[in-house]
Coordinates of C-alpha atoms (C1' of nucleotides) in Angstrom, one line a residue:
Chain A
M1 CA -22.4 -20.5 -6.7
T2 CA -23.2 -21.6 -3.2
E3 CA -26.4 -21.3 -1.3
N4 CA -24.7 -21.7 2.0
P5 CA -23.7 -18.6 3.8
I6 CA -20.2 -17.5 3.0
R7 CA -17.4 -18.6 5.3
V8 CA -14.1 -17.0 4.5
R9 CA -10.9 -17.1 6.5
F10 CA -7.8 -15.1 7.2
A11 CA -4.9 -17.3 8.2
P12 CA -1.8 -15.4 9.1
S13 CA 1.2 -17.0 10.7
P14 CA 2.4 -15.0 13.7
T15 CA 5.6 -13.3 12.8
G16 CA 5.6 -10.3 15.0
M17 CA 4.4 -7.8 12.5
F18 CA 1.3 -7.3 10.4
H19 CA 2.0 -7.2 6.7
V20 CA 0.1 -4.6 4.6
G21 CA -0.6 -7.2 2.1
G22 CA -2.2 -9.3 4.8
A23 CA -4.2 -6.3 5.7
R24 CA -5.7 -6.0 2.3
S25 CA -6.5 -9.7 2.2
A26 CA -8.2 -9.4 5.5
L27 CA -10.2 -6.4 4.4
Y28 CA -11.5 -8.1 1.2
N29 CA -12.4 -11.2 3.2
W30 CA -14.1 -9.1 5.8
A31 CA -16.2 -7.2 3.3
L32 CA -17.5 -10.5 1.9
A33 CA -18.3 -11.9 5.3
R34 CA -20.2 -8.7 6.2
Q35 CA -22.3 -8.7 3.1
Q36 CA -24.4 -11.6 4.3
D37 CA -26.2 -11.8 7.6
E38 CA -24.7 -15.2 8.3
G39 CA -21.4 -14.6 6.6
R40 CA -18.4 -15.4 8.7
F41 CA -14.8 -14.3 8.8
V42 CA -12.7 -16.9 10.5
L43 CA -9.4 -16.0 12.0
R44 CA -7.0 -18.8 12.1
I45 CA -3.5 -18.4 13.5
E46 CA -1.2 -20.7 11.6
D47 CA 1.2 -21.4 14.4
T48 CA 2.5 -24.8 13.4
D49 CA 6.0 -23.3 13.2
A50 CA 6.8 -23.4 16.9
A51 CA 9.9 -21.2 16.4
R52 CA 7.8 -18.2 15.5
N53 CA 4.9 -18.5 17.8
K54 CA 4.5 -16.2 20.7
P55 CA 1.2 -15.4 22.4
E56 CA 1.8 -11.7 22.2
W57 CA 2.1 -12.0 18.4
T58 CA -1.3 -13.4 18.2
E59 CA -2.5 -10.5 20.3
G60 CA -0.8 -8.2 17.8
I61 CA -2.7 -9.7 15.0
V62 CA -6.0 -9.3 16.8
Q63 CA -5.2 -5.7 17.6
A64 CA -4.1 -4.9 14.0
L65 CA -7.3 -6.3 12.7
A66 CA -9.3 -4.3 15.2
W67 CA -7.4 -1.2 14.1
L68 CA -8.6 -1.8 10.6
G69 CA -12.1 -2.2 11.9
I70 CA -12.2 -5.9 11.9
S71 CA -13.3 -6.4 15.4
D72 CA -13.4 -9.8 17.2
S73 CA -16.6 -8.7 18.9
D74 CA -18.5 -8.3 15.7
P75 CA -20.9 -11.2 15.0
H76 CA -19.3 -11.9 11.7
F77 CA -16.0 -12.6 13.3
E78 CA -15.2 -16.1 14.4
G79 CA -12.1 -17.3 16.2
P80 CA -9.3 -17.0 16.6
Y81 CA -8.5 -20.7 16.1
F82 CA -5.1 -22.1 16.3
Q83 CA -3.7 -24.4 13.8
S84 CA -1.6 -26.1 16.4
S85 CA -4.6 -27.3 18.2
Y86 CA -5.7 -29.3 15.2
A87 CA -2.4 -31.3 15.0
G88 CA -4.3 -34.5 15.9
K89 CA -6.7 -34.1 13.0
H90 CA -3.8 -33.4 10.7
R91 CA -2.0 -36.6 11.6
E92 CA -5.2 -38.6 11.4
T93 CA -5.8 -37.3 7.9
A94 CA -2.3 -38.1 6.8
E95 CA -2.8 -41.6 8.0
R96 CA -6.1 -41.9 6.3
L97 CA -4.5 -40.8 3.0
Y98 CA -2.0 -43.5 3.4
K99 CA -4.5 -46.2 4.3
E100 CA -6.7 -45.3 1.3
G101 CA -3.7 -45.5 -1.0
R102 CA -3.7 -41.8 -1.8
A103 CA -0.3 -41.3 -0.3
Y104 CA 2.8 -43.4 0.2
Y105 CA 5.9 -43.4 2.3
C106 CA 9.2 -42.4 0.9
D107 CA 12.6 -42.8 2.3
C108 CA 14.5 -40.8 -0.2
T109 CA 16.8 -38.2 1.2
R110 CA 16.9 -34.8 -0.2
E111 CA 20.1 -35.7 -2.1
Q112 CA 18.5 -38.8 -3.5
V113 CA 15.5 -36.8 -4.7
Q114 CA 17.9 -34.5 -6.5
E115 CA 19.7 -37.4 -8.1
R116 CA 16.6 -39.3 -9.0
R117 CA 14.9 -36.7 -11.0
D118 CA 14.6 -38.3 -14.4
N119 CA 12.9 -35.2 -15.7
P120 CA 15.1 -32.2 -14.9
N121 CA 11.9 -30.1 -14.9
L122 CA 10.2 -31.9 -12.1
G123 CA 11.3 -32.2 -8.5
Y124 CA 10.6 -35.8 -7.6
D125 CA 10.2 -38.7 -9.9
G126 CA 8.0 -40.8 -7.7
F127 CA 10.7 -43.4 -7.1
C128 CA 8.9 -44.8 -4.0
R129 CA 5.5 -44.8 -5.4
D130 CA 5.1 -48.5 -5.7
R131 CA 7.7 -49.7 -3.3
G132 CA 5.1 -50.3 -0.6
L133 CA 7.0 -48.8 2.2
E134 CA 5.5 -49.0 5.6
P135 CA 5.6 -46.0 7.9
G136 CA 8.9 -45.7 9.7
P137 CA 11.8 -43.5 10.7
G138 CA 13.1 -41.3 8.0
R139 CA 10.1 -41.9 5.9
A140 CA 8.0 -38.9 4.7
L141 CA 4.5 -39.3 3.4
R142 CA 3.9 -38.2 -0.2
F143 CA 0.7 -37.6 -1.9
R144 CA 0.1 -39.8 -5.0
V145 CA -0.7 -37.3 -7.7
P146 CA -3.2 -39.0 -10.0
E147 CA -1.9 -39.9 -13.4
G148 CA -3.3 -38.2 -16.4
G149 CA -5.5 -35.2 -16.7
P150 CA -5.0 -31.7 -15.5
T151 CA -6.4 -30.2 -12.4
V152 CA -8.4 -27.2 -13.2
V153 CA -8.6 -24.4 -10.7
E154 CA -11.5 -22.0 -11.2
D155 CA -10.2 -18.7 -9.9
A156 CA -12.7 -15.8 -9.4
I157 CA -10.0 -13.3 -10.4
R158 CA -8.0 -15.2 -13.0
G159 CA -10.6 -17.5 -14.5
R160 CA -9.7 -21.0 -15.4
V161 CA -6.2 -22.1 -14.6
E162 CA -4.9 -25.5 -15.7
F163 CA -2.1 -27.5 -14.2
E164 CA -1.0 -30.7 -15.9
H165 CA -0.4 -33.4 -13.5
T166 CA 2.9 -34.1 -15.2
S167 CA 4.1 -30.8 -13.8
I168 CA 3.0 -31.6 -10.2
E169 CA 5.3 -33.8 -8.3
D170 CA 4.3 -36.2 -5.6
F171 CA 4.5 -33.7 -2.9
V172 CA 5.2 -34.4 0.8
V173 CA 2.2 -34.0 3.1
A174 CA 3.8 -35.2 6.3
R175 CA 7.4 -35.1 7.4
A176 CA 9.3 -38.1 8.6
D177 CA 8.5 -37.2 12.1
G178 CA 4.8 -37.3 11.3
S179 CA 4.2 -33.6 11.4
P180 CA 2.0 -32.2 8.7
L181 CA 3.1 -29.7 6.1
F182 CA 1.3 -26.5 5.4
V183 CA -0.3 -27.8 2.2
L184 CA -2.1 -30.5 4.2
A185 CA -2.8 -28.6 7.5
N186 CA -4.2 -25.8 5.5
V187 CA -6.7 -28.0 3.6
V188 CA -7.7 -30.0 6.7
D189 CA -8.3 -26.8 8.7
D190 CA -10.3 -25.1 5.9
A191 CA -12.4 -28.3 5.4
E192 CA -12.9 -28.6 9.2
M193 CA -14.0 -25.0 9.5
G194 CA -16.3 -25.2 6.6
I195 CA -14.5 -22.6 4.5
N196 CA -16.2 -22.2 1.2
Q197 CA -14.3 -19.3 -0.3
V198 CA -10.5 -18.8 -0.1
I199 CA -9.2 -15.4 -0.9
R200 CA -5.5 -15.1 -0.5
G201 CA -2.3 -13.8 -2.2
E202 CA -1.2 -14.9 -5.6
E203 CA 1.9 -16.5 -4.1
H204 CA -0.5 -19.4 -3.2
L205 CA -1.7 -20.0 -6.7
S206 CA 0.8 -22.7 -7.4
N207 CA -0.2 -24.5 -4.2
T208 CA -3.7 -24.5 -5.3
P209 CA -3.8 -27.6 -7.6
K210 CA -2.2 -29.6 -4.8
Q211 CA -4.7 -28.4 -2.3
Q212 CA -7.6 -29.0 -4.6
L213 CA -6.3 -32.5 -5.2
L214 CA -6.2 -33.0 -1.4
W215 CA -9.8 -31.6 -1.0
E216 CA -11.0 -34.1 -3.6
A217 CA -9.0 -37.0 -2.1
L218 CA -10.6 -36.3 1.2
G219 CA -14.0 -36.3 -0.3
H220 CA -14.8 -32.7 0.0
T221 CA -15.9 -30.0 -2.4
P222 CA -13.1 -27.5 -2.8
P223 CA -13.8 -23.9 -1.9
A224 CA -14.1 -21.2 -4.5
W225 CA -10.7 -19.7 -5.0
A226 CA -9.6 -16.2 -5.6
H227 CA -5.9 -15.2 -5.8
L228 CA -5.2 -11.6 -5.2
P229 CA -2.4 -9.9 -7.1
V230 CA 0.7 -9.3 -5.0
I231 CA 1.5 -5.9 -3.7
V232 CA 4.9 -4.8 -5.0
N233 CA 7.6 -2.2 -4.3
E234 CA 9.0 0.4 -6.7
K235 CA 11.1 -2.4 -8.3
R236 CA 7.9 -4.3 -8.9
Q237 CA 8.9 -7.1 -6.5
K238 CA 6.6 -8.6 -3.9
L239 CA 6.8 -6.5 -0.8
S240 CA 9.1 -8.2 1.6
K241 CA 9.5 -7.5 5.3
R242 CA 13.3 -7.5 4.9
R243 CA 13.7 -4.7 2.5
D244 CA 10.3 -2.9 2.4
K245 CA 8.2 -1.0 4.8
V246 CA 5.4 -3.5 5.2
A247 CA 4.4 -3.5 8.9
L248 CA 1.0 -2.0 9.5
E249 CA 2.3 -0.9 12.9
T250 CA 4.9 1.3 11.3
Y251 CA 2.2 3.2 9.5
Q252 CA 0.1 3.4 12.6
D253 CA 3.1 4.8 14.5
E254 CA 3.7 7.5 11.9
G255 CA 0.2 8.7 12.3
F256 CA -1.7 7.2 9.4
L257 CA -5.4 7.0 10.2
P258 CA -7.0 3.6 10.0
E259 CA -9.8 5.1 7.8
A260 CA -7.3 6.3 5.3
M261 CA -5.3 3.1 5.4
V262 CA -8.4 1.0 4.8
N263 CA -9.6 3.2 2.0
Y264 CA -6.2 3.1 0.3
L265 CA -5.7 -0.6 0.7
M266 CA -9.2 -1.4 -0.7
L267 CA -8.2 0.5 -3.8
L268 CA -5.1 -1.5 -4.3
G269 CA -6.5 -3.8 -7.0
W270 CA -10.1 -2.8 -6.7
S271 CA -12.2 0.2 -7.6
P272 CA -15.7 1.1 -6.6
G273 CA -16.1 2.7 -10.1
E274 CA -17.6 5.9 -11.1
D275 CA -14.4 7.8 -10.6
R276 CA -14.8 7.5 -6.8
E277 CA -11.8 7.0 -4.6
I278 CA -12.2 8.7 -1.2
M279 CA -15.0 6.6 0.2
P280 CA -15.7 5.4 3.7
W281 CA -15.6 1.7 4.5
S282 CA -19.3 1.6 5.1
Q283 CA -19.9 2.5 1.5
M284 CA -17.3 0.2 0.0
E285 CA -18.2 -2.9 2.0
P286 CA -21.5 -3.6 0.1
L287 CA -19.9 -2.7 -3.2
F288 CA -16.9 -5.0 -3.0
A289 CA -16.8 -8.2 -5.2
V290 CA -13.8 -10.4 -5.7
S291 CA -14.6 -10.9 -9.3
D292 CA -14.0 -7.2 -9.8
V293 CA -10.5 -7.4 -8.4
N294 CA -7.8 -6.5 -10.8
S295 CA -5.4 -9.3 -11.7
A296 CA -2.2 -7.2 -12.1
S297 CA 0.2 -6.6 -9.3
A298 CA -0.1 -3.2 -7.6
F299 CA 2.6 -0.8 -6.3
F300 CA 2.2 0.4 -2.8
D301 CA 2.4 4.1 -3.3
E302 CA 3.0 5.8 0.0
K303 CA 2.7 9.2 -1.6
K304 CA -0.9 8.5 -2.5
L305 CA -1.5 7.0 0.9
R306 CA -0.3 10.2 2.5
A307 CA -2.5 12.3 0.3
F308 CA -5.5 10.2 1.4
N309 CA -4.4 10.5 5.0
G310 CA -4.3 14.3 4.6
E311 CA -7.8 14.3 3.3
Y312 CA -9.0 12.2 6.2
I313 CA -7.2 14.4 8.7
R314 CA -8.7 17.6 7.3
A315 CA -12.1 16.0 7.4
L316 CA -11.9 15.4 11.1
A317 CA -13.8 17.6 13.5
I318 CA -11.3 19.7 15.4
E319 CA -12.1 17.9 18.7
D320 CA -11.4 14.6 17.1
F321 CA -8.2 15.9 15.5
V322 CA -7.0 17.0 18.9
E323 CA -7.8 13.6 20.4
R324 CA -6.1 11.7 17.6
C325 CA -2.9 13.7 18.1
R326 CA -2.6 12.6 21.8
P327 CA -0.3 9.7 21.3
W328 CA 2.3 11.9 19.8
L329 CA 2.0 14.5 22.5
D330 CA 2.5 11.9 25.2
P331 CA 5.3 12.8 27.6
E332 CA 6.9 9.4 26.9
V333 CA 7.5 10.3 23.3
A334 CA 7.3 14.1 23.0
P335 CA 10.6 16.0 22.8
W336 CA 9.7 18.6 25.3
P337 CA 9.8 18.5 29.2
E338 CA 6.5 17.2 30.4
E339 CA 5.8 20.2 32.7
N340 CA 6.0 22.6 29.7
Y341 CA 3.0 21.1 27.9
D342 CA 0.0 23.4 27.9
E343 CA -3.2 21.9 26.8
D344 CA -4.9 25.2 26.1
A345 CA -2.0 26.4 24.0
F346 CA -2.2 23.2 22.0
R347 CA -5.9 23.4 21.5
A348 CA -5.5 27.0 20.4
I349 CA -3.0 26.2 17.7
A350 CA -4.3 22.8 16.6
P351 CA -6.8 24.2 14.0
L352 CA -3.9 25.8 12.2
A353 CA -2.0 22.5 12.1
Q354 CA -4.8 20.4 10.9
S355 CA -4.5 21.3 7.3
R356 CA -0.7 21.1 7.4
V357 CA 0.0 17.6 8.5
A358 CA -0.2 14.6 6.2
V359 CA 0.4 12.2 9.1
L360 CA -0.4 12.8 12.7
G361 CA 3.2 12.4 13.8
E362 CA 4.0 15.6 12.0
I363 CA 2.1 17.5 14.7
V364 CA 5.1 17.5 16.9
A365 CA 7.3 19.6 14.7
N366 CA 4.5 22.0 14.2
V367 CA 3.9 22.8 17.8
D368 CA 7.2 22.0 19.6
F369 CA 8.2 25.7 19.7
L370 CA 5.4 26.2 22.2
F371 CA 6.7 23.6 24.7
L372 CA 10.4 23.5 24.2
D373 CA 12.6 25.7 26.4
Q374 CA 14.5 26.8 23.4
P375 CA 13.4 26.6 19.8
V376 CA 14.9 23.7 17.9
E377 CA 18.3 24.3 16.3
D378 CA 18.1 24.0 12.6
A379 CA 21.2 25.2 10.8
K380 CA 19.6 25.4 7.4
S381 CA 16.7 27.5 8.6
W382 CA 19.0 29.8 10.5
S383 CA 21.4 30.5 7.7
K384 CA 18.5 30.9 5.3
A385 CA 16.7 33.5 7.4
M386 CA 19.4 35.3 9.1
K387 CA 20.9 37.2 6.2
P388 CA 23.7 39.5 7.5
E389 CA 22.4 42.7 5.9
T390 CA 18.8 42.5 7.1
A391 CA 18.5 40.0 10.0
A392 CA 19.9 42.1 12.7
P393 CA 18.0 45.3 11.8
M394 CA 14.8 43.4 11.3
L395 CA 15.1 41.6 14.6
A396 CA 15.9 44.8 16.4
A397 CA 13.0 46.7 14.8
A398 CA 10.7 43.9 15.6
R399 CA 11.9 43.7 19.1
D400 CA 11.4 47.5 19.7
R401 CA 7.9 47.4 18.2
L402 CA 6.7 44.3 19.9
A403 CA 8.1 45.4 23.3
D404 CA 5.7 48.4 23.3
P405 CA 3.6 47.7 26.4
G406 CA 0.6 49.4 24.8
L407 CA 0.6 46.9 21.9
S408 CA -2.4 44.6 21.8
W409 CA -0.9 41.0 21.6
E410 CA -3.1 39.8 18.8
P411 CA -2.4 38.5 15.3
E412 CA -3.7 41.6 13.4
A413 CA -1.7 44.0 15.6
L414 CA 1.4 41.8 15.5
R415 CA 1.2 41.6 11.8
A416 CA 0.9 45.4 11.5
E417 CA 4.0 45.9 13.6
L418 CA 6.2 43.5 11.7
E419 CA 4.9 44.7 8.4
A420 CA 5.7 48.3 9.4
A421 CA 9.1 47.3 10.6
G422 CA 9.8 45.5 7.3
T423 CA 8.6 48.5 5.3
E424 CA 11.1 50.8 7.0
L425 CA 13.8 48.4 6.0
G426 CA 12.5 47.9 2.5
L427 CA 11.3 44.4 3.1
K428 CA 8.1 42.8 2.1
L429 CA 6.3 40.9 4.8
G430 CA 7.4 37.6 3.3
K431 CA 11.1 38.6 3.9
A432 CA 10.5 40.5 7.1
Q433 CA 8.8 37.7 8.9
A434 CA 11.5 35.1 8.2
P435 CA 14.1 36.1 10.8
V436 CA 11.4 36.5 13.4
R437 CA 9.9 33.1 12.6
V438 CA 13.3 31.4 12.9
A439 CA 14.1 33.3 16.1
V440 CA 10.9 32.1 17.6
T441 CA 10.3 28.7 16.2
G442 CA 13.7 27.6 14.9
R443 CA 12.4 26.9 11.5
T444 CA 11.6 28.8 8.2
V445 CA 8.4 26.9 7.7
G446 CA 5.6 26.5 10.2
L447 CA 2.3 27.6 11.3
P448 CA 1.1 31.1 10.6
L449 CA 3.5 33.3 12.5
F450 CA 1.2 35.9 14.1
E451 CA -1.1 33.3 15.6
S452 CA 1.9 31.4 16.8
L453 CA 3.3 34.5 18.5
Q454 CA -0.1 35.1 20.1
V455 CA -0.1 31.7 21.6
L456 CA 3.5 31.7 22.6
G457 CA 3.0 35.0 24.5
R458 CA 4.7 38.3 24.7
E459 CA 7.3 37.3 27.3
R460 CA 8.8 34.3 25.5
T461 CA 8.6 36.0 22.1
L462 CA 10.7 38.9 23.2
L463 CA 13.2 36.6 24.9
R464 CA 13.7 34.6 21.8
I465 CA 14.1 37.6 19.6
D466 CA 16.6 38.9 22.0
A467 CA 18.6 35.7 22.0
A468 CA 18.5 35.5 18.2
L469 CA 19.6 39.1 17.9
E470 CA 22.5 38.5 20.2
R471 CA 23.6 35.5 18.2
V472 CA 23.3 37.2 14.9
R473 CA 25.4 40.1 16.1
A474 CA 28.0 37.8 17.6
E475 CA 28.2 35.9 14.3
E476 CA 28.5 39.2 12.3
A477 CA 31.3 40.2 14.6
G478 CA 33.1 37.0 13.7
V479 CA 32.8 35.7 17.1
A480 CA 31.5 32.3 17.8
P481 CA 28.2 32.5 19.5
A482 CA 28.6 32.1 23.2
G483 CA 26.1 30.8 25.8
A484 CA 24.6 27.5 26.7
D485 CA 22.1 27.5 23.9
A486 CA 24.6 28.1 21.2
V487 CA 25.1 25.2 18.9
P488 CA 28.2 25.2 16.9
D489 CA 27.7 25.0 13.3
S490 CA 30.3 25.2 10.7
G491 CA 29.8 25.0 7.0
P492 CA 26.6 26.5 5.7
E493 CA 26.4 29.2 8.4
G494 CA 29.9 30.4 7.9
S495 CA 29.4 30.8 4.2
A496 CA 26.1 32.5 4.6
A497 CA 27.7 35.1 6.8
T498 CA 30.2 36.1 4.1
E499 CA 27.5 36.6 1.5
Chain B
rG1 C1' 15.5 -24.5 -16.2
rC2 C1' 10.3 -25.8 -15.4
rC3 C1' 5.1 -24.5 -13.9
rC4 C1' 1.8 -20.5 -13.4
rC5 C1' 0.1 -15.4 -13.4
rC6 C1' 0.2 -10.5 -15.5
rA7 C1' 0.5 -6.1 -19.2
rU8 C1' -4.1 1.4 -20.1
rC9 C1' -0.6 8.0 -18.1
rG10 C1' 5.6 7.8 -13.5
rU11 C1' 1.8 5.3 -9.9
rC12 C1' -3.4 3.3 -8.5
rU13 C1' -7.2 2.7 -11.7
rA14 C1' -12.1 3.5 -15.2
rG15 C1' -13.0 1.1 -19.6
rU16 C1' -15.8 -5.1 -20.8
rG17 C1' -16.3 -4.1 -29.7
rG18 C1' -18.5 1.5 -31.7
rC19 C1' -20.4 6.5 -26.2
rC20 C1' -12.4 6.7 -26.3
rU21 C1' -9.5 12.7 -30.5
rA22 C1' -9.1 6.9 -23.6
rG23 C1' -12.1 9.3 -17.9
rG24 C1' -10.7 10.0 -12.5
rA25 C1' -7.1 10.1 -8.5
rC26 C1' -1.9 10.6 -6.5
rG27 C1' 2.6 12.7 -8.3
rC28 C1' 4.8 16.4 -11.3
rC29 C1' 4.6 21.5 -13.8
rG30 C1' 2.3 26.5 -14.2
rC31 C1' -1.1 30.3 -12.5
rC32 C1' -4.2 32.4 -8.6
rC33 C1' -4.7 33.1 -3.3
rU34 C1' -0.8 34.2 0.3
rU35 C1' 3.4 36.3 6.4
rU36 C1' 6.5 30.8 5.6
rC37 C1' 4.4 26.1 4.6
rA38 C1' 0.1 23.8 3.8
rA39 C1' -4.9 23.9 2.4
rG40 C1' -8.1 25.7 -1.5
rG41 C1' -9.2 27.4 -6.8
rC42 C1' -7.9 27.2 -12.0
rG43 C1' -5.1 25.1 -15.9
rG44 C1' -1.4 21.7 -17.9
rU45 C1' 2.0 17.2 -18.7
rA46 C1' 1.3 12.1 -19.4
rA47 C1' -0.8 5.7 -21.2
rC48 C1' -3.8 1.4 -24.4
rG49 C1' 4.4 -2.7 -24.7
rC50 C1' 5.2 -4.9 -29.8
rC51 C1' 3.5 -8.0 -34.2
rG52 C1' -0.1 -10.5 -36.5
rG53 C1' -5.1 -11.9 -37.0
rU54 C1' -11.0 -11.8 -36.2
rU55 C1' -14.4 -7.7 -37.3
rC56 C1' -17.6 -2.7 -41.1
rG57 C1' -15.1 -1.3 -36.4
rA58 C1' -10.7 -3.0 -31.4
rA59 C1' -7.7 -0.5 -25.3
rU60 C1' -11.5 -4.1 -25.3
rC61 C1' -11.7 -10.9 -28.7
rC62 C1' -7.7 -14.7 -30.6
rG63 C1' -2.5 -16.1 -31.5
rG64 C1' 2.4 -14.9 -31.1
rU65 C1' 6.3 -12.0 -29.1
rU66 C1' 8.7 -9.0 -25.6
rG67 C1' 8.9 -7.5 -20.8
rG68 C1' 7.6 -8.0 -15.6
rG69 C1' 6.1 -11.0 -11.5
rG70 C1' 4.9 -15.4 -8.4
rG71 C1' 6.1 -20.5 -7.4
rU72 C1' 9.4 -24.3 -7.7
rA73 C1' 11.4 -27.3 0.4
rC74 C1' 10.5 -33.2 4.8
rC75 C1' 8.9 -23.3 5.0
rA76 C1' 4.2 -20.9 5.8

RNA sequence: GCCCCCAUCGUCUAGUGGCCUAGGACGCCGCCCUUUCAAGGCGGUAACGCCGGUUCGAAUCCGGUUGGGGGUACCA
């Protein structure tokens, strides 16, 4: 279509969070810019709304992009530019539009506009079109939409879209105070920055005929358009920051890998074909084409994202996995006392956790038993594992066997002991290990038990089994568990004890 | 209301007139493996919204219909 190198742009307004929909748009734009040596991805911060414009938010945008792999140090990256710094150009253009008769001043108030609509289907009836009003207080500048003929938008994703001019009102391009509106500023900036391909969300499709009219009025060739389908929630509504989980930062905090997020986002409306899904960015980048983007809205399925994330986590080299877990092990956020953390212990157990976490944040619950003074208190796990008939004898037997000073503290030996203890009580290993697991980790589910015990160490294992045994016996005797670590728990535990 | 967009398994999609008794992935279900939970292996469930055309032939083309969605600001 164009021989000139592609220049696309990503133009978010700084709102304090980075929307996943914006992330997908950015990625699509980025892929196109990267496909050509001279292709450029222009970042423009639309900060005209002074109310929501803080420097740190811009920083957040740059960081979020970098997280996705869109680095401002890449030669294909240009900017950031700030819309606010083009205010002069915007006003100049508005004035030019007026001087050339393409726009006129209007002193109608909002109420008058409402009253004046002769056609109930159109917002403004063009009352001031030919009144020849001069610029002045209270007068907004409206674009004179040409009479007759439709404006045809050629959209790379949707094809030809026609808008009859009778359905486009004379829209305001500059407020009474002279400040430009989005529709104008956006066009002026895009033209100024040489943007020749606009890829953005479908919510902008209805702005497009107005913008195209503006491009033409200004004597420029409009860019090629592509309107991406919106990303929706389970109710099939556009993802909104008010009610939906849309902030990229949230996913980052939970432990989603950028590789997985990028992979998933790319697939929301586009497919590399050939039944391929898990595919690194480097392979998708050259394959991507806007014309292949699906036109139907897409549901953001976190379940599938998690599955992808798990895949990527499992594919990590163990060293990498350990490093990536760091942020959640940080003393600032970890639930255990800083001095309890043991790097060697973590590294020893990490391989077992790698295939068990779907998001990195889950690493904490998997290893906390190693670093907490006491295992976590989980009433459900306790009542499920500490069955009155078997828990006490099992714990006692386990204690006796594991306390044997001659026992080699290794998974195979530990397993053999617990298995034997269980057999004596008529319990299969599955049942036999449960009380021990809960005594030691606090939970019924977790990493393989014998390796866990190995890393935890003999001392602490025995201490925890003792404590659990004491508590079980106290509960069986109908006495409320005493001691500092006893956590009162009514309902489920009481009923379990009477079973 | 009006303008515009959209429509294949629950979800994301492949499919561009015959290769489709519609393929993959996530989810879900079952089995295997198994110390819990994962992971892994095997198998299964499940879709072309509806009605008309066009055509020898339609998931694919056209019209309508229904149902979703987006936009309707002196917001971006």
